[in-house]
Amino acid sequence: MEAKVKISRRNFAIGLGAAAASVALPRLASAAPQYTFKFGFNLAESHPITARAKEAAEKILKESGGRLEVRVFPNNQLGGDTDMLAQLRTGGLELFLNSGINVLSTLIPSASVYGLGFLFPDYPAVWRAMDGDLGKYVRGQISKAGIIPFDKMWDNGFRNVTTSTKPIKTPDDLKNLKIRVPVGALWTSMFKAFGAAPASINFNEVYSALQTKLVDGQENSMANIYTAKLYEVQKYCSMTGHMWDGFFCVANRKAWERLPQDLKTILANNLNAAALGEREDMLKLTSTFQEQIAAKGVVFNKVDTAPFQDALKKAGFYKEWRAKYGEELWALVEATAGKLT
């Protein structure tokens, strides 16, 4: 039987081959790089995504001969998601990693489609869709908004509900629950359909919102619950698996177009490879994260998801989003998940 591994914020990053603690990576030559890209996102220093992003940045610097430097800024160092999207659009930030269900959906509504409640039963279904026709469609919509999406999405995990008050066992347990959701209409719509009281709060403010009882619960992946230490302010984790969430890596169009073709290739190849590596990391580590969270005192419970999906159907959730997304996109959704309306 495989031994349990205790993960700390320090040895986790080291174990994945993360760069040194400094966000600015060492340069290969004394000359300044021709191009410097800032890469921002909301995830903790110890998250698998951060480790892979830093690893990619090292490779980009080396393969470009020091011509292109990518400086990685995790943990909301450049501001919240809303701030970073604004910076990306104005050119103050060259690379941004964010959920299509989160603030990207405020600019590109169709980017949230893969977050429809109970759309994917497992990871094979996720990657068939997001590396296939559904993902291609959404990347096309992102590109039309003046942002360059890279081909491979990063895994942010299946999301589960945590609370400080009671476990969530049935849809009725969500009624009137004050729950934090990311800034994105899909999350708000889904939890309102359950009768909850969702509050849109950026990720950098989640811990304090839970600590001060502004909200009683939230929903996130195991990696985010662990690395953001949300187990310190939550008591229960209900394995709803209500949506899968992933991150698009996107670039400011003008910054991208300034790069010569060889540097575009180096940048894209390494960021896409990092995404694939991070997917493997998350698959291996999710159960370990759950064990570590349980060891901190959080109580887990399994959930029968069928009543939750039925509740969404009865509330008209899927019909509402079919009308918003349009028939072309909805056909791709149902080709992935089967009949929803």
Short mmCIF file of C-alpha atoms in Angstrom, two decimals:
data_model
loop_
_atom_site.label_atom_id
_atom_site.label_comp_id
_atom_site.label_asym_id
_atom_site.label_seq_id
_atom_site.Cartn_x
_atom_site.Cartn_y
_atom_site.Cartn_z
CA MET A 1 0.00 0.00 0.00
CA GLU A 2 1.36 3.37 -0.97
CA ALA A 3 2.51 5.49 1.97
CA LYS A 4 0.78 8.76 2.67
CA VAL A 5 2.77 11.85 1.84
CA LYS A 6 2.57 14.93 3.98
CA ILE A 7 2.67 18.04 1.87
CA SER A 8 3.86 21.39 3.10
CA ARG A 9 3.80 24.66 1.21
CA ARG A 10 7.59 24.47 0.93
CA ASN A 11 8.28 20.89 -0.04
CA PHE A 12 5.33 20.76 -2.43
CA ALA A 13 6.78 23.51 -4.60
CA ILE A 14 10.24 21.93 -4.43
CA GLY A 15 8.84 18.50 -5.28
CA LEU A 16 7.40 19.80 -8.52
CA GLY A 17 10.65 21.45 -9.50
CA ALA A 18 9.52 24.99 -8.79
CA ALA A 19 11.80 27.90 -9.33
CA ALA A 20 13.49 29.65 -6.44
CA ALA A 21 11.39 31.61 -3.99
CA SER A 22 11.97 34.85 -5.89
CA VAL A 23 9.30 35.44 -8.51
CA ALA A 24 11.80 37.10 -10.85
CA LEU A 25 13.74 34.27 -12.47
CA PRO A 26 17.53 34.41 -12.87
CA ARG A 27 18.73 35.50 -16.30
CA LEU A 28 21.06 33.41 -18.39
CA ALA A 29 23.14 36.34 -19.54
CA SER A 30 24.08 39.73 -18.24
CA ALA A 31 22.26 41.50 -21.07
CA ALA A 32 18.67 42.46 -20.43
CA PRO A 33 16.06 40.35 -22.26
CA GLN A 34 14.50 41.81 -25.38
CA TYR A 35 11.03 40.99 -24.06
CA THR A 36 9.71 40.70 -20.52
CA PHE A 37 6.23 39.29 -19.90
CA LYS A 38 4.45 39.43 -16.55
CA PHE A 39 2.34 36.31 -15.84
CA GLY A 40 -0.32 36.81 -13.18
CA PHE A 41 -2.93 34.62 -11.50
CA ASN A 42 -4.75 34.14 -8.19
CA LEU A 43 -3.39 30.80 -7.00
CA ALA A 44 -1.16 30.27 -3.98
CA GLU A 45 2.61 29.96 -4.12
CA SER A 46 2.27 26.27 -3.19
CA HIS A 47 -0.33 25.38 -5.86
CA PRO A 48 0.61 22.91 -8.65
CA ILE A 49 -0.13 25.58 -11.23
CA THR A 50 2.43 27.95 -9.71
CA ALA A 51 5.13 25.29 -9.78
CA ARG A 52 4.46 24.45 -13.42
CA ALA A 53 4.27 28.12 -14.43
CA LYS A 54 7.69 28.79 -12.91
CA GLU A 55 9.11 25.68 -14.53
CA ALA A 56 7.80 26.87 -17.92
CA ALA A 57 9.29 30.33 -17.35
CA GLU A 58 12.74 28.81 -16.75
CA LYS A 59 12.51 26.79 -19.96
CA ILE A 60 11.34 29.80 -21.98
CA LEU A 61 14.27 31.86 -20.74
CA LYS A 62 16.72 29.08 -21.59
CA GLU A 63 15.28 28.14 -24.99
CA SER A 64 15.07 31.78 -26.07
CA GLY A 65 18.72 32.34 -25.19
CA GLY A 66 17.67 34.93 -22.62
CA ARG A 67 15.66 36.97 -25.13
CA LEU A 68 12.25 36.33 -23.50
CA GLU A 69 11.77 36.48 -19.75
CA VAL A 70 8.46 35.48 -18.15
CA ARG A 71 8.09 36.75 -14.60
CA VAL A 72 5.54 34.76 -12.57
CA PHE A 73 3.26 36.55 -10.09
CA PRO A 74 1.02 34.10 -8.19
CA ASN A 75 -1.23 34.70 -5.19
CA ASN A 76 -2.86 37.90 -6.47
CA GLN A 77 0.40 39.83 -6.26
CA LEU A 78 -0.80 42.02 -9.12
CA GLY A 79 -4.33 42.44 -7.73
CA GLY A 80 -7.57 40.47 -7.81
CA ASP A 81 -8.90 38.71 -10.89
CA THR A 82 -10.95 41.71 -11.98
CA ASP A 83 -7.89 43.96 -11.70
CA MET A 84 -5.66 41.55 -13.62
CA LEU A 85 -8.16 41.20 -16.47
CA ALA A 86 -8.23 44.99 -16.77
CA GLN A 87 -4.42 45.07 -16.79
CA LEU A 88 -4.33 42.36 -19.46
CA ARG A 89 -6.67 44.30 -21.72
CA THR A 90 -4.71 47.55 -21.39
CA GLY A 91 -1.30 45.92 -21.79
CA GLY A 92 -0.13 46.28 -18.19
CA LEU A 93 -0.10 42.47 -17.93
CA GLU A 94 1.03 40.25 -20.78
CA LEU A 95 -0.11 36.80 -19.55
CA PHE A 96 -3.09 35.92 -17.37
CA LEU A 97 -4.37 32.58 -16.10
CA ASN A 98 -8.03 32.59 -15.14
CA SER A 99 -11.15 30.48 -15.16
CA GLY A 100 -13.50 30.98 -18.07
CA ILE A 101 -16.31 30.78 -15.53
CA ASN A 102 -14.75 33.58 -13.49
CA VAL A 103 -14.01 37.13 -14.66
CA LEU A 104 -13.22 36.04 -18.23
CA SER A 105 -16.93 35.31 -18.60
CA THR A 106 -17.73 38.96 -17.86
CA LEU A 107 -15.96 39.75 -21.15
CA ILE A 108 -16.68 36.53 -23.07
CA PRO A 109 -19.97 35.00 -21.80
CA SER A 110 -19.51 31.72 -23.68
CA ALA A 111 -16.20 31.11 -21.85
CA SER A 112 -18.17 29.86 -18.86
CA VAL A 113 -19.95 27.05 -20.71
CA TYR A 114 -17.83 24.18 -19.40
CA GLY A 115 -18.86 25.11 -15.85
CA LEU A 116 -22.51 24.17 -16.29
CA GLY A 117 -23.58 22.15 -13.27
CA PHE A 118 -22.87 18.40 -13.49
CA LEU A 119 -21.73 18.63 -17.12
CA PHE A 120 -18.76 16.23 -16.80
CA PRO A 121 -18.78 12.90 -14.94
CA ASP A 122 -15.00 12.48 -14.94
CA TYR A 123 -11.68 13.72 -16.33
CA PRO A 124 -11.73 11.71 -19.59
CA ALA A 125 -14.99 13.49 -20.45
CA VAL A 126 -13.45 16.86 -19.53
CA TRP A 127 -10.45 16.53 -21.81
CA ARG A 128 -12.41 15.05 -24.72
CA ALA A 129 -14.51 18.19 -24.67
CA MET A 130 -11.98 20.88 -23.82
CA ASP A 131 -9.22 19.55 -26.09
CA GLY A 132 -11.90 18.94 -28.70
CA ASP A 133 -14.74 20.83 -30.34
CA LEU A 134 -16.14 22.55 -27.24
CA GLY A 135 -12.76 23.96 -26.23
CA LYS A 136 -11.99 25.02 -29.81
CA TYR A 137 -15.26 26.95 -29.98
CA VAL A 138 -14.63 28.78 -26.71
CA ARG A 139 -11.04 29.67 -27.64
CA GLY A 140 -12.39 31.14 -30.86
CA GLN A 141 -14.77 33.36 -28.90
CA ILE A 142 -11.95 34.49 -26.59
CA SER A 143 -9.80 35.37 -29.59
CA LYS A 144 -12.60 37.52 -31.02
CA ALA A 145 -12.45 39.61 -27.83
CA GLY A 146 -8.89 40.67 -28.61
CA ILE A 147 -7.15 38.20 -26.30
CA ILE A 148 -4.93 35.33 -27.42
CA PRO A 149 -5.82 31.97 -25.79
CA PHE A 150 -3.28 29.15 -25.70
CA ASP A 151 -4.42 25.71 -26.80
CA LYS A 152 -4.29 23.74 -23.55
CA MET A 153 -6.33 24.49 -20.44
CA TRP A 154 -4.88 24.08 -16.95
CA ASP A 155 -6.79 21.94 -14.47
CA ASN A 156 -8.37 23.64 -11.46
CA GLY A 157 -10.23 20.51 -10.40
CA PHE A 158 -13.76 19.36 -9.71
CA ARG A 159 -15.35 21.69 -7.18
CA ASN A 160 -17.01 20.75 -3.90
CA VAL A 161 -18.95 22.73 -1.30
CA THR A 162 -17.47 23.53 2.11
CA THR A 163 -19.36 25.09 5.01
CA SER A 164 -18.87 26.12 8.61
CA THR A 165 -22.45 25.33 9.65
CA LYS A 166 -23.64 21.95 8.31
CA PRO A 167 -22.86 19.34 5.67
CA ILE A 168 -24.64 19.58 2.32
CA LYS A 169 -26.40 16.27 1.66
CA THR A 170 -29.43 17.27 -0.42
CA PRO A 171 -30.37 20.31 -2.54
CA ASP A 172 -32.55 21.54 0.33
CA ASP A 173 -29.44 21.94 2.48
CA LEU A 174 -28.32 24.74 0.16
CA LYS A 175 -31.45 26.82 0.71
CA ASN A 176 -30.63 30.24 2.19
CA LEU A 177 -26.95 29.26 2.61
CA LYS A 178 -24.69 32.29 2.40
CA ILE A 179 -22.06 30.96 0.00
CA ARG A 180 -19.13 32.66 -1.67
CA VAL A 181 -18.92 32.18 -5.43
CA PRO A 182 -16.38 33.63 -7.87
CA VAL A 183 -17.21 36.68 -9.96
CA GLY A 184 -19.19 35.04 -12.76
CA ALA A 185 -22.86 34.93 -13.68
CA LEU A 186 -22.96 31.13 -14.08
CA TRP A 187 -22.06 30.49 -10.43
CA THR A 188 -24.59 33.00 -9.17
CA SER A 189 -27.30 31.58 -11.41
CA MET A 190 -26.66 27.98 -10.35
CA PHE A 191 -26.68 28.58 -6.62
CA LYS A 192 -29.75 30.81 -6.84
CA ALA A 193 -31.45 27.91 -8.62
CA PHE A 194 -30.72 25.85 -5.51
CA GLY A 195 -32.24 28.58 -3.33
CA ALA A 196 -28.89 29.62 -1.82
CA ALA A 197 -27.71 33.18 -1.22
CA PRO A 198 -24.54 33.47 -3.35
CA ALA A 199 -22.10 36.36 -2.92
CA SER A 200 -19.58 37.12 -5.69
CA ILE A 201 -16.17 37.60 -4.07
CA ASN A 202 -12.70 37.50 -5.66
CA PHE A 203 -10.49 34.62 -4.53
CA ASN A 204 -8.03 36.85 -2.66
CA GLU A 205 -10.86 37.83 -0.28
CA VAL A 206 -12.35 34.36 0.33
CA TYR A 207 -10.49 33.50 3.54
CA SER A 208 -11.43 36.74 5.28
CA ALA A 209 -15.05 36.48 4.10
CA LEU A 210 -15.29 33.02 5.70
CA GLN A 211 -13.39 34.05 8.81
CA THR A 212 -15.65 37.05 9.48
CA LYS A 213 -18.82 35.05 8.66
CA LEU A 214 -19.69 37.34 5.79
CA VAL A 215 -20.46 33.98 4.16
CA ASP A 216 -20.85 30.53 5.72
CA GLY A 217 -19.57 28.47 2.84
CA GLN A 218 -17.75 28.39 -0.47
CA GLU A 219 -17.01 25.88 -3.23
CA ASN A 220 -13.62 25.01 -4.67
CA SER A 221 -11.21 22.30 -5.75
CA MET A 222 -9.24 20.29 -3.19
CA ALA A 223 -6.04 22.00 -4.30
CA ASN A 224 -7.47 25.46 -3.66
CA ILE A 225 -9.02 24.46 -0.32
CA TYR A 226 -5.67 23.10 0.82
CA THR A 227 -3.24 25.68 -0.54
CA ALA A 228 -5.40 28.64 0.57
CA LYS A 229 -5.83 27.04 4.03
CA LEU A 230 -9.61 27.29 3.85
CA TYR A 231 -9.76 24.28 6.18
CA GLU A 232 -8.91 26.72 8.98
CA VAL A 233 -12.28 28.46 8.58
CA GLN A 234 -14.52 25.61 7.38
CA LYS A 235 -15.80 22.48 9.12
CA TYR A 236 -17.51 20.38 6.44
CA CYS A 237 -16.69 19.39 2.88
CA SER A 238 -19.48 17.86 0.82
CA MET A 239 -18.32 16.00 -2.28
CA THR A 240 -20.80 17.53 -4.69
CA GLY A 241 -18.43 17.64 -7.67
CA HIS A 242 -20.98 20.08 -9.05
CA MET A 243 -18.69 21.50 -11.71
CA TRP A 244 -15.27 21.10 -13.21
CA ASP A 245 -13.20 24.22 -13.45
CA GLY A 246 -10.15 24.91 -15.57
CA PHE A 247 -7.99 27.90 -16.40
CA PHE A 248 -7.39 29.47 -19.77
CA CYS A 249 -3.93 30.93 -20.26
CA VAL A 250 -4.36 34.10 -22.31
CA ALA A 251 -2.05 36.77 -23.68
CA ASN A 252 -2.44 40.44 -24.46
CA ARG A 253 -2.77 40.57 -28.25
CA LYS A 254 -0.38 43.48 -28.85
CA ALA A 255 2.30 41.91 -26.66
CA TRP A 256 1.88 38.60 -28.49
CA GLU A 257 2.07 40.22 -31.91
CA ARG A 258 5.30 42.04 -30.98
CA LEU A 259 7.09 38.72 -30.53
CA PRO A 260 9.00 37.25 -33.49
CA GLN A 261 7.69 33.89 -34.65
CA ASP A 262 10.39 31.80 -32.99
CA LEU A 263 9.63 33.31 -29.59
CA LYS A 264 5.89 32.81 -30.11
CA THR A 265 6.58 29.13 -30.72
CA ILE A 266 8.81 28.81 -27.64
CA LEU A 267 6.25 30.59 -25.45
CA ALA A 268 3.24 28.62 -26.70
CA ASN A 269 4.97 25.23 -26.66
CA ASN A 270 6.17 25.62 -23.09
CA LEU A 271 2.92 27.01 -21.69
CA ASN A 272 0.91 24.23 -23.34
CA ALA A 273 3.36 21.60 -22.08
CA ALA A 274 3.15 23.08 -18.58
CA ALA A 275 -0.64 22.79 -18.70
CA LEU A 276 -0.42 19.10 -19.61
CA GLY A 277 2.09 18.49 -16.82
CA GLU A 278 -0.09 20.31 -14.31
CA ARG A 279 -3.08 18.16 -15.29
CA GLU A 280 -1.08 15.08 -14.30
CA ASP A 281 -0.01 16.74 -11.04
CA MET A 282 -3.60 17.52 -10.08
CA LEU A 283 -4.80 14.01 -10.89
CA LYS A 284 -2.12 12.50 -8.64
CA LEU A 285 -2.41 15.00 -5.81
CA THR A 286 -6.16 15.48 -5.38
CA SER A 287 -6.58 12.47 -3.08
CA THR A 288 -3.53 13.55 -1.08
CA PHE A 289 -4.98 17.03 -0.65
CA GLN A 290 -8.22 15.47 0.62
CA GLU A 291 -6.31 13.40 3.16
CA GLN A 292 -4.43 16.45 4.38
CA ILE A 293 -7.63 18.51 4.68
CA ALA A 294 -9.33 15.71 6.62
CA ALA A 295 -6.30 15.54 8.92
CA LYS A 296 -6.93 19.20 9.75
CA GLY A 297 -10.37 18.29 11.12
CA VAL A 298 -12.65 18.89 8.14
CA VAL A 299 -15.49 16.34 7.95
CA PHE A 300 -16.19 14.89 4.50
CA ASN A 301 -19.44 13.43 3.21
CA LYS A 302 -20.38 11.79 -0.07
CA VAL A 303 -23.28 13.16 -2.09
CA ASP A 304 -25.79 11.61 -4.49
CA THR A 305 -25.59 14.13 -7.33
CA ALA A 306 -28.72 13.04 -9.24
CA PRO A 307 -31.15 15.05 -7.03
CA PHE A 308 -28.98 18.14 -7.49
CA GLN A 309 -29.07 17.93 -11.27
CA ASP A 310 -32.82 17.27 -11.14
CA ALA A 311 -33.24 20.40 -9.00
CA LEU A 312 -31.41 22.46 -11.62
CA LYS A 313 -33.62 21.08 -14.38
CA LYS A 314 -36.79 21.84 -12.42
CA ALA A 315 -35.60 25.36 -11.68
CA GLY A 316 -35.08 26.01 -15.41
CA PHE A 317 -31.32 26.48 -15.01
CA TYR A 318 -30.34 24.64 -18.18
CA LYS A 319 -33.09 26.27 -20.25
CA GLU A 320 -31.90 29.69 -19.09
CA TRP A 321 -28.32 29.03 -20.17
CA ARG A 322 -29.35 27.40 -23.44
CA ALA A 323 -31.03 30.69 -24.35
CA LYS A 324 -27.96 32.68 -23.29
CA TYR A 325 -25.39 30.54 -25.11
CA GLY A 326 -27.37 30.02 -28.30
CA GLU A 327 -28.16 26.89 -30.28
CA GLU A 328 -24.75 26.45 -31.94
CA LEU A 329 -22.90 26.28 -28.64
CA TRP A 330 -25.67 24.30 -26.94
CA ALA A 331 -25.39 21.60 -29.58
CA LEU A 332 -21.73 21.15 -28.59
CA VAL A 333 -22.73 21.03 -24.93
CA GLU A 334 -25.28 18.27 -25.45
CA ALA A 335 -22.88 16.39 -27.71
CA THR A 336 -20.66 16.29 -24.63
CA ALA A 337 -23.18 15.72 -21.82
CA GLY A 338 -26.30 14.34 -23.44
CA LYS A 339 -29.75 15.91 -23.32
CA LEU A 340 -30.06 18.57 -20.62
CA THR A 341 -33.26 20.41 -21.67
#
